[in-house]
Tab-separated table of C-alpha atoms in Angstrom:
chain	number	residue	atom	x	y	z
Z	1	UNK	CA	-59.406	-68.544	-195.190
Z	2	UNK	CA	-58.190	-71.161	-192.744
Z	3	UNK	CA	-54.639	-71.540	-191.517
Z	4	UNK	CA	-54.911	-75.266	-192.276
Z	5	UNK	CA	-54.968	-74.292	-195.970
Z	6	UNK	CA	-51.922	-72.001	-195.841
Z	7	UNK	CA	-48.934	-72.976	-197.954
Z	8	UNK	CA	-45.351	-72.814	-196.662
Z	9	UNK	CA	-44.390	-69.179	-195.980
Z	10	UNK	CA	-41.140	-67.427	-194.967
Z	11	UNK	CA	-42.851	-65.676	-192.031
Z	12	UNK	CA	-43.685	-66.687	-188.448
Z	13	UNK	CA	-47.015	-68.491	-188.060
Z	14	UNK	CA	-48.515	-65.692	-185.963
Z	15	UNK	CA	-47.564	-63.071	-188.555
Z	16	UNK	CA	-49.056	-65.143	-191.387
Z	17	UNK	CA	-52.333	-65.656	-189.521
Z	18	UNK	CA	-52.701	-61.991	-188.577
Z	19	UNK	CA	-51.870	-60.908	-192.144
Z	20	UNK	CA	-54.682	-63.138	-193.422
Z	21	UNK	CA	-57.024	-61.703	-190.817
Z	22	UNK	CA	-56.132	-58.167	-191.850
Z	23	UNK	CA	-57.187	-58.877	-195.437
Z	24	UNK	CA	-60.487	-60.504	-194.426
Z	25	UNK	CA	-63.898	-58.819	-194.602
Z	26	UNK	CA	-65.362	-60.834	-191.713
Z	27	UNK	CA	-63.831	-62.929	-188.928
Z	28	UNK	CA	-65.718	-66.036	-187.789
Z	29	UNK	CA	-64.817	-67.425	-184.359
Z	30	UNK	CA	-65.860	-70.922	-183.316
Z	31	UNK	CA	-65.771	-71.584	-179.570
Z	32	UNK	CA	-65.224	-75.219	-178.699
Z	33	UNK	CA	-64.169	-76.895	-175.441
Z	34	UNK	CA	-60.400	-76.244	-175.726
Z	35	UNK	CA	-58.636	-72.907	-175.292
Z	36	UNK	CA	-55.529	-73.973	-177.191
Z	37	UNK	CA	-51.808	-73.662	-176.625
Z	38	UNK	CA	-50.695	-70.585	-174.662
Z	39	UNK	CA	-47.788	-68.957	-176.476
Z	40	UNK	CA	-45.144	-67.365	-174.220
Z	41	UNK	CA	-44.749	-64.421	-176.619
Z	42	UNK	CA	-48.319	-63.210	-176.026
Z	43	UNK	CA	-49.519	-65.124	-172.957
Z	44	UNK	CA	-52.624	-66.291	-174.789
Z	45	UNK	CA	-53.800	-68.686	-177.500
Z	46	UNK	CA	-53.672	-68.081	-181.253
Z	47	UNK	CA	-57.455	-67.650	-181.395
Z	48	UNK	CA	-57.272	-65.138	-178.541
Z	49	UNK	CA	-54.552	-63.257	-180.468
Z	50	UNK	CA	-56.777	-63.162	-183.533
Z	51	UNK	CA	-59.769	-61.962	-181.491
Z	52	UNK	CA	-57.790	-58.978	-180.178
Z	53	UNK	CA	-56.379	-58.218	-183.643
Z	54	UNK	CA	-59.830	-58.360	-185.254
Z	55	UNK	CA	-61.235	-56.050	-182.588
Z	56	UNK	CA	-58.346	-53.597	-183.037
Z	57	UNK	CA	-58.850	-53.598	-186.808
Z	58	UNK	CA	-62.605	-53.014	-186.460
Z	59	UNK	CA	-63.457	-56.219	-188.316
Z	60	UNK	CA	-66.994	-57.646	-188.039
Z	61	UNK	CA	-66.720	-60.610	-185.652
Z	62	UNK	CA	-69.213	-63.458	-185.677
Z	63	UNK	CA	-69.007	-65.910	-182.802
Z	64	UNK	CA	-70.601	-69.358	-182.705
Z	65	UNK	CA	-70.438	-71.487	-179.588
Z	66	UNK	CA	-70.518	-75.263	-179.769
Z	67	UNK	CA	-73.345	-76.789	-177.731
Z	68	UNK	CA	-73.148	-80.005	-175.757
Z	69	UNK	CA	-69.452	-79.709	-174.774
Z	70	UNK	CA	-67.669	-78.776	-171.533
Z	71	UNK	CA	-65.304	-75.821	-171.749
Z	72	UNK	CA	-61.858	-75.770	-170.155
Z	73	UNK	CA	-61.390	-73.080	-167.477
Z	74	UNK	CA	-59.211	-70.934	-169.780
Z	75	UNK	CA	-61.704	-71.266	-172.627
Z	76	UNK	CA	-64.573	-70.358	-170.317
Z	77	UNK	CA	-62.680	-67.217	-169.268
Z	78	UNK	CA	-62.027	-66.321	-172.918
Z	79	UNK	CA	-65.696	-66.913	-173.740
Z	80	UNK	CA	-66.725	-64.485	-170.993
Z	81	UNK	CA	-64.616	-61.755	-172.655
Z	82	UNK	CA	-66.014	-62.580	-176.081
Z	83	UNK	CA	-69.610	-62.561	-174.801
Z	84	UNK	CA	-69.241	-59.565	-172.435
Z	85	UNK	CA	-72.477	-57.574	-172.358
Z	86	UNK	CA	-70.966	-54.160	-173.156
Z	87	UNK	CA	-67.702	-54.900	-174.972
Z	88	UNK	CA	-68.139	-58.325	-176.548
Z	89	UNK	CA	-70.479	-59.569	-179.240
Z	90	UNK	CA	-73.869	-61.246	-179.200
Z	91	UNK	CA	-72.838	-64.764	-180.108
Z	92	UNK	CA	-74.833	-67.587	-181.681
Z	93	UNK	CA	-74.529	-71.332	-181.150
Z	94	UNK	CA	-74.540	-74.494	-183.234
Z	95	UNK	CA	-74.952	-78.232	-182.843
Z	96	UNK	CA	-73.312	-79.479	-186.059
Z	97	UNK	CA	-71.616	-78.360	-189.272
Z	98	UNK	CA	-74.815	-78.155	-191.318
Z	99	UNK	CA	-76.449	-75.789	-188.822
Z	100	UNK	CA	-73.286	-73.661	-188.642
Z	101	UNK	CA	-73.015	-73.284	-192.427
Z	102	UNK	CA	-76.643	-72.203	-192.721
Z	103	UNK	CA	-76.201	-69.536	-190.054
Z	104	UNK	CA	-72.967	-68.154	-191.535
Z	105	UNK	CA	-74.488	-67.822	-195.021
Z	106	UNK	CA	-77.441	-65.949	-193.517
Z	107	UNK	CA	-75.086	-63.562	-191.708
Z	108	UNK	CA	-73.141	-62.818	-194.902
Z	109	UNK	CA	-76.361	-61.644	-196.526
Z	110	UNK	CA	-77.280	-59.561	-193.462
Z	111	UNK	CA	-73.890	-57.839	-193.447
Z	112	UNK	CA	-74.331	-56.454	-196.945
Z	113	UNK	CA	-77.616	-54.723	-196.066
Z	114	UNK	CA	-77.269	-54.126	-192.335
Z	115	UNK	CA	-77.064	-50.588	-190.845
Z	116	UNK	CA	-74.256	-49.356	-188.625
Z	117	UNK	CA	-74.697	-49.891	-184.898
Z	118	UNK	CA	-73.152	-46.484	-184.221
Z	119	UNK	CA	-75.546	-44.045	-182.544
Z	120	UNK	CA	-75.345	-40.575	-181.007
Z	121	UNK	CA	-77.300	-38.798	-178.268
Z	122	UNK	CA	-77.122	-35.213	-176.899
Z	123	UNK	CA	-75.381	-34.849	-173.552
Z	124	UNK	CA	-77.800	-34.069	-170.739
Z	125	UNK	CA	-75.038	-32.377	-168.745
Z	126	UNK	CA	-71.448	-31.213	-169.381
Z	127	UNK	CA	-68.633	-33.703	-168.928
Z	128	UNK	CA	-65.228	-33.049	-167.439
Z	129	UNK	CA	-62.446	-34.254	-169.713
Z	130	UNK	CA	-58.871	-34.283	-168.474
Z	131	UNK	CA	-56.533	-33.075	-171.206
Z	132	UNK	CA	-52.736	-33.042	-171.220
Z	133	UNK	CA	-52.165	-30.625	-174.086
Z	134	UNK	CA	-49.950	-28.488	-171.888
Z	135	UNK	CA	-47.652	-31.387	-171.012
Z	136	UNK	CA	-45.047	-31.039	-173.748
Z	137	UNK	CA	-42.460	-33.573	-174.788
Z	138	UNK	CA	-42.384	-37.336	-175.102
Z	139	UNK	CA	-40.146	-40.098	-173.823
Z	140	UNK	CA	-36.614	-39.456	-175.068
Z	141	UNK	CA	-36.824	-35.692	-174.725
Z	142	UNK	CA	-38.115	-34.915	-178.227
Z	143	UNK	CA	-40.642	-32.073	-178.235
Z	144	UNK	CA	-43.091	-32.234	-181.158
Z	145	UNK	CA	-46.817	-31.530	-181.532
Z	146	UNK	CA	-48.880	-34.426	-180.211
Z	147	UNK	CA	-52.289	-35.668	-181.249
Z	148	UNK	CA	-54.458	-36.515	-178.235
Z	149	UNK	CA	-57.515	-38.734	-178.168
Z	150	UNK	CA	-59.736	-38.872	-175.082
Z	151	UNK	CA	-62.574	-41.311	-174.436
Z	152	UNK	CA	-64.683	-40.957	-171.288
Z	153	UNK	CA	-67.443	-43.404	-170.270
Z	154	UNK	CA	-70.652	-41.501	-169.526
Z	155	UNK	CA	-72.170	-42.112	-166.098
Z	156	UNK	CA	-69.214	-44.142	-164.804
Z	157	UNK	CA	-68.504	-43.608	-161.112
Z	158	UNK	CA	-64.754	-44.108	-161.499
Z	159	UNK	CA	-62.296	-46.664	-160.175
Z	160	UNK	CA	-61.443	-47.294	-156.560
Z	161	UNK	CA	-57.787	-47.043	-155.582
Z	162	UNK	CA	-57.583	-50.846	-155.576
Z	163	UNK	CA	-59.132	-51.163	-159.035
Z	164	UNK	CA	-56.851	-48.503	-160.505
Z	165	UNK	CA	-53.784	-50.245	-159.065
Z	166	UNK	CA	-54.868	-53.600	-160.526
Z	167	UNK	CA	-55.470	-52.061	-163.938
Z	168	UNK	CA	-52.135	-50.252	-163.744
Z	169	UNK	CA	-50.308	-53.578	-163.493
Z	170	UNK	CA	-52.101	-54.988	-166.551
Z	171	UNK	CA	-51.992	-51.896	-168.784
Z	172	UNK	CA	-48.646	-52.649	-170.456
Z	173	UNK	CA	-49.709	-56.246	-171.171
Z	174	UNK	CA	-52.990	-55.032	-172.678
Z	175	UNK	CA	-51.061	-52.705	-174.999
Z	176	UNK	CA	-48.732	-55.479	-176.125
Z	177	UNK	CA	-51.595	-57.919	-176.732
Z	178	UNK	CA	-53.364	-55.321	-178.880
Z	179	UNK	CA	-50.444	-55.305	-181.320
Z	180	UNK	CA	-50.075	-51.522	-181.014
Z	181	UNK	CA	-46.325	-51.806	-180.320
Z	182	UNK	CA	-43.615	-54.150	-181.501
Z	183	UNK	CA	-42.720	-57.014	-179.198
Z	184	UNK	CA	-39.248	-55.591	-178.527
Z	185	UNK	CA	-40.458	-52.049	-177.703
Z	186	UNK	CA	-39.515	-50.945	-174.192
Z	187	UNK	CA	-42.566	-49.721	-172.278
Z	188	UNK	CA	-42.248	-47.427	-169.274
Z	189	UNK	CA	-45.023	-47.601	-166.675
Z	190	UNK	CA	-45.812	-45.102	-163.942
Z	191	UNK	CA	-48.810	-44.371	-161.755
Z	192	UNK	CA	-50.270	-41.948	-159.241
Z	193	UNK	CA	-53.492	-41.638	-157.306
Z	194	UNK	CA	-55.114	-40.000	-160.350
Z	195	UNK	CA	-53.935	-42.127	-163.263
Z	196	UNK	CA	-51.762	-44.909	-164.678
Z	197	UNK	CA	-49.436	-44.188	-167.624
Z	198	UNK	CA	-47.543	-46.383	-170.059
Z	199	UNK	CA	-45.205	-44.557	-172.442
Z	200	UNK	CA	-43.084	-45.776	-175.317
Z	201	UNK	CA	-40.025	-44.238	-177.045
Z	202	UNK	CA	-40.054	-42.821	-180.546
Z	203	UNK	CA	-38.348	-44.838	-183.253
Z	204	UNK	CA	-35.008	-43.524	-184.477
Z	205	UNK	CA	-35.058	-42.224	-188.081
Z	206	UNK	CA	-32.306	-43.415	-190.440
Z	207	UNK	CA	-31.437	-39.795	-191.291
Z	208	UNK	CA	-32.435	-36.279	-190.262
Z	209	UNK	CA	-34.738	-35.624	-193.231
Z	210	UNK	CA	-36.548	-38.976	-193.142
Z	211	UNK	CA	-40.344	-39.001	-193.214
Z	212	UNK	CA	-42.038	-40.453	-190.145
Z	213	UNK	CA	-45.653	-41.597	-189.782
Z	214	UNK	CA	-47.560	-40.911	-186.586
Z	215	UNK	CA	-46.442	-43.002	-183.613
Z	216	UNK	CA	-48.164	-43.873	-180.352
Z	217	UNK	CA	-46.191	-42.455	-177.419
Z	218	UNK	CA	-48.497	-42.734	-174.392
Z	219	UNK	CA	-51.531	-44.551	-173.014
Z	220	UNK	CA	-53.103	-43.034	-169.913
Z	221	UNK	CA	-55.898	-44.488	-167.780
Z	222	UNK	CA	-57.524	-41.988	-165.418
Z	223	UNK	CA	-59.220	-42.799	-162.146
Z	224	UNK	CA	-62.420	-41.368	-163.663
Z	225	UNK	CA	-62.383	-44.165	-166.264
Z	226	UNK	CA	-61.181	-41.884	-169.057
Z	227	UNK	CA	-58.643	-43.387	-171.449
Z	228	UNK	CA	-56.289	-40.965	-173.236
Z	229	UNK	CA	-53.790	-41.667	-175.994
Z	230	UNK	CA	-51.008	-39.396	-177.222
Z	231	UNK	CA	-49.302	-39.859	-180.571
Z	232	UNK	CA	-47.037	-37.884	-182.854
Z	233	UNK	CA	-48.465	-36.592	-186.126
Z	234	UNK	CA	-46.940	-37.596	-189.468
Z	235	UNK	CA	-43.893	-35.406	-190.031
Z	236	UNK	CA	-40.888	-34.802	-192.242
Z	237	UNK	CA	-37.937	-32.427	-192.335
Z	238	UNK	CA	-40.304	-29.436	-192.479
Z	239	UNK	CA	-42.374	-30.352	-189.423
Z	240	UNK	CA	-45.630	-32.013	-188.299
Z	241	UNK	CA	-48.479	-32.331	-190.779
Z	242	UNK	CA	-52.259	-32.307	-190.478
Z	243	UNK	CA	-53.149	-34.375	-193.536
Z	244	UNK	CA	-56.858	-34.482	-194.431
Z	245	UNK	CA	-56.493	-38.144	-195.426
Z	246	UNK	CA	-53.936	-39.395	-192.901
Z	247	UNK	CA	-55.521	-37.750	-189.833
Z	248	UNK	CA	-58.848	-39.666	-189.993
Z	249	UNK	CA	-56.935	-42.899	-190.502
Z	250	UNK	CA	-54.749	-42.219	-187.472
Z	251	UNK	CA	-57.708	-41.320	-185.247
Z	252	UNK	CA	-59.572	-44.426	-186.446
Z	253	UNK	CA	-56.641	-46.630	-185.419
Z	254	UNK	CA	-56.421	-44.947	-182.011
Z	255	UNK	CA	-60.161	-45.376	-181.372
Z	256	UNK	CA	-59.930	-49.065	-182.200
Z	257	UNK	CA	-56.877	-49.422	-179.984
Z	258	UNK	CA	-58.860	-48.099	-177.016
Z	259	UNK	CA	-61.567	-50.619	-177.844
Z	260	UNK	CA	-59.013	-53.431	-177.999
Z	261	UNK	CA	-57.600	-52.508	-174.571
Z	262	UNK	CA	-60.995	-53.589	-173.167
Z	263	UNK	CA	-60.969	-50.958	-170.427
Z	264	UNK	CA	-64.218	-49.138	-171.243
Z	265	UNK	CA	-67.402	-51.184	-170.892
Z	266	UNK	CA	-70.105	-48.544	-170.426
Z	267	UNK	CA	-72.573	-48.343	-173.291
Z	268	UNK	CA	-72.201	-44.570	-173.857
Z	269	UNK	CA	-68.944	-42.676	-174.276
Z	270	UNK	CA	-67.711	-39.163	-175.031
Z	271	UNK	CA	-64.881	-38.733	-177.543
Z	272	UNK	CA	-62.633	-35.700	-178.046
Z	273	UNK	CA	-59.353	-34.926	-179.807
Z	274	UNK	CA	-56.777	-32.165	-179.601
Z	275	UNK	CA	-53.270	-31.188	-180.717
Z	276	UNK	CA	-50.550	-29.754	-178.511
Z	277	UNK	CA	-48.306	-26.952	-179.840
Z	278	UNK	CA	-50.642	-26.409	-182.825
Z	279	UNK	CA	-48.628	-23.382	-184.054
Z	280	UNK	CA	-45.924	-25.868	-185.099
Z	281	UNK	CA	-48.257	-27.809	-187.403
Z	282	UNK	CA	-49.173	-27.310	-191.056
Z	283	UNK	CA	-52.109	-28.474	-193.162
Z	284	UNK	CA	-50.470	-30.347	-196.009
Z	285	UNK	CA	-50.128	-33.738	-197.680
Z	286	UNK	CA	-47.874	-36.306	-196.057
Z	287	UNK	CA	-45.744	-38.292	-198.485
Z	288	UNK	CA	-44.247	-41.277	-196.628
Z	289	UNK	CA	-41.596	-41.659	-199.340
Z	290	UNK	CA	-40.308	-38.101	-199.646
Z	291	UNK	CA	-39.813	-35.132	-197.346
Z	292	UNK	CA	-41.065	-31.703	-198.363
Z	293	UNK	CA	-38.600	-28.963	-199.288
Z	294	UNK	CA	-40.882	-26.076	-198.284
Z	295	UNK	CA	-43.882	-25.548	-196.026
Z	296	UNK	CA	-46.371	-22.795	-195.206
Z	297	UNK	CA	-46.480	-22.101	-191.457
Z	298	UNK	CA	-49.925	-20.508	-191.423
Z	299	UNK	CA	-50.218	-20.764	-187.656
Z	300	UNK	CA	-46.633	-19.896	-186.683
Z	301	UNK	CA	-46.368	-17.262	-183.918
Z	302	UNK	CA	-50.181	-17.189	-183.615
Z	303	UNK	CA	-52.153	-18.143	-180.539
Z	304	UNK	CA	-54.894	-20.677	-181.208
Z	305	UNK	CA	-56.152	-24.047	-179.983
Z	306	UNK	CA	-56.897	-27.252	-181.822
Z	307	UNK	CA	-59.351	-29.299	-179.785
Z	308	UNK	CA	-62.920	-30.545	-180.028
Z	309	UNK	CA	-65.524	-29.904	-177.347
Z	310	UNK	CA	-67.991	-32.810	-177.130
Z	311	UNK	CA	-71.704	-32.035	-177.022
Z	312	UNK	CA	-73.015	-35.573	-177.557
Z	313	UNK	CA	-72.301	-39.134	-176.525
Z	314	UNK	CA	-71.708	-42.081	-178.835
Z	315	UNK	CA	-72.316	-45.790	-178.522
Z	316	UNK	CA	-69.421	-48.186	-177.939
Z	317	UNK	CA	-69.413	-48.897	-181.680
Z	318	UNK	CA	-67.307	-45.725	-181.921
Z	319	UNK	CA	-64.414	-47.869	-180.651
Z	320	UNK	CA	-65.061	-50.606	-183.183
Z	321	UNK	CA	-67.134	-50.705	-186.384
Z	322	UNK	CA	-68.065	-46.999	-186.139
Z	323	UNK	CA	-64.544	-45.726	-185.493
Z	324	UNK	CA	-63.979	-44.574	-189.065
Z	325	UNK	CA	-67.147	-42.473	-189.146
Z	326	UNK	CA	-66.359	-40.820	-185.808
Z	327	UNK	CA	-62.769	-40.164	-186.877
Z	328	UNK	CA	-63.832	-38.402	-190.067
Z	329	UNK	CA	-66.042	-36.013	-188.113
Z	330	UNK	CA	-63.395	-35.250	-185.487
Z	331	UNK	CA	-60.752	-34.661	-188.170
Z	332	UNK	CA	-62.923	-32.186	-190.070
Z	333	UNK	CA	-63.637	-30.175	-186.929
Z	334	UNK	CA	-59.966	-30.135	-185.933
Z	335	UNK	CA	-58.636	-29.056	-189.333
Z	336	UNK	CA	-61.249	-26.280	-189.698
Z	337	UNK	CA	-59.848	-24.679	-186.518
Z	338	UNK	CA	-56.405	-24.239	-188.040
Z	339	UNK	CA	-55.692	-20.644	-189.236
Z	340	UNK	CA	-54.371	-21.846	-192.588
Z	341	UNK	CA	-57.683	-23.616	-193.305
Z	342	UNK	CA	-59.493	-20.289	-193.774
């Protein structure tokens, strides 16, 4: 699919391109000398937009760099991100169209038979994760159970005060560029010596009994290098739901969002999840079109925790192509801890 072949559509150009990307199996990026027009809405080129969207969606990304040309400064900077040792991809190069076509066909065949790049290794020593399960409430004053995802780079020394301040100023822009929030969503940023936080308000339901999918409410970058996300669970008039199908999908999206933020570049990471106020959750099916009329509160008035304790590290593929596999494992562990699961 190429945007040059698109027919007239009643949607903005950016939306049409990203919709096509979302339906693709593989995204091929060709790096030539020009960066392209910088759009004021995103602060980057269309190709850069598509790169971030493909990374967020966990799409396989194949990059081919044109040889024998001089890159513009902006394109050289973009190429450095694309080719980054820990967070980018191992790109190829080409001289002409014939060489490029041969290489792409070969890669298509490799993709069908290739193994996952996700790997695991036992932790040689315990890690210290910073959780915020006891910090109830979200922006706007609504108190509901929150799903938390924590990713900590293993062996990272942490940020200096200067580095944390610089990252704090760019965190909101990184979130917007990832496509995780709508362009008109108001983001609230705050920081301290220990972390930087960007929070976003919950959407307003059309009526009290409306169903609501999970929503991102906070991104937190710790001085230790840990990145934490908080999000609401899917819920309806009867409360928050731990859905065996929806939960892995939500965790997968959050893992890929952390990858798209491009904050973690160490090769090994630790991943953990948890749920605040778990006694207010139920294991059930979430129907986005209809609210339930009854629910079993198996954990109501009982004291228990829903959180995973990591005992192994994963490769950075856990934030990209391996996100779905990691999410399925985390979801199973979390749901088994719920009293109503036994």
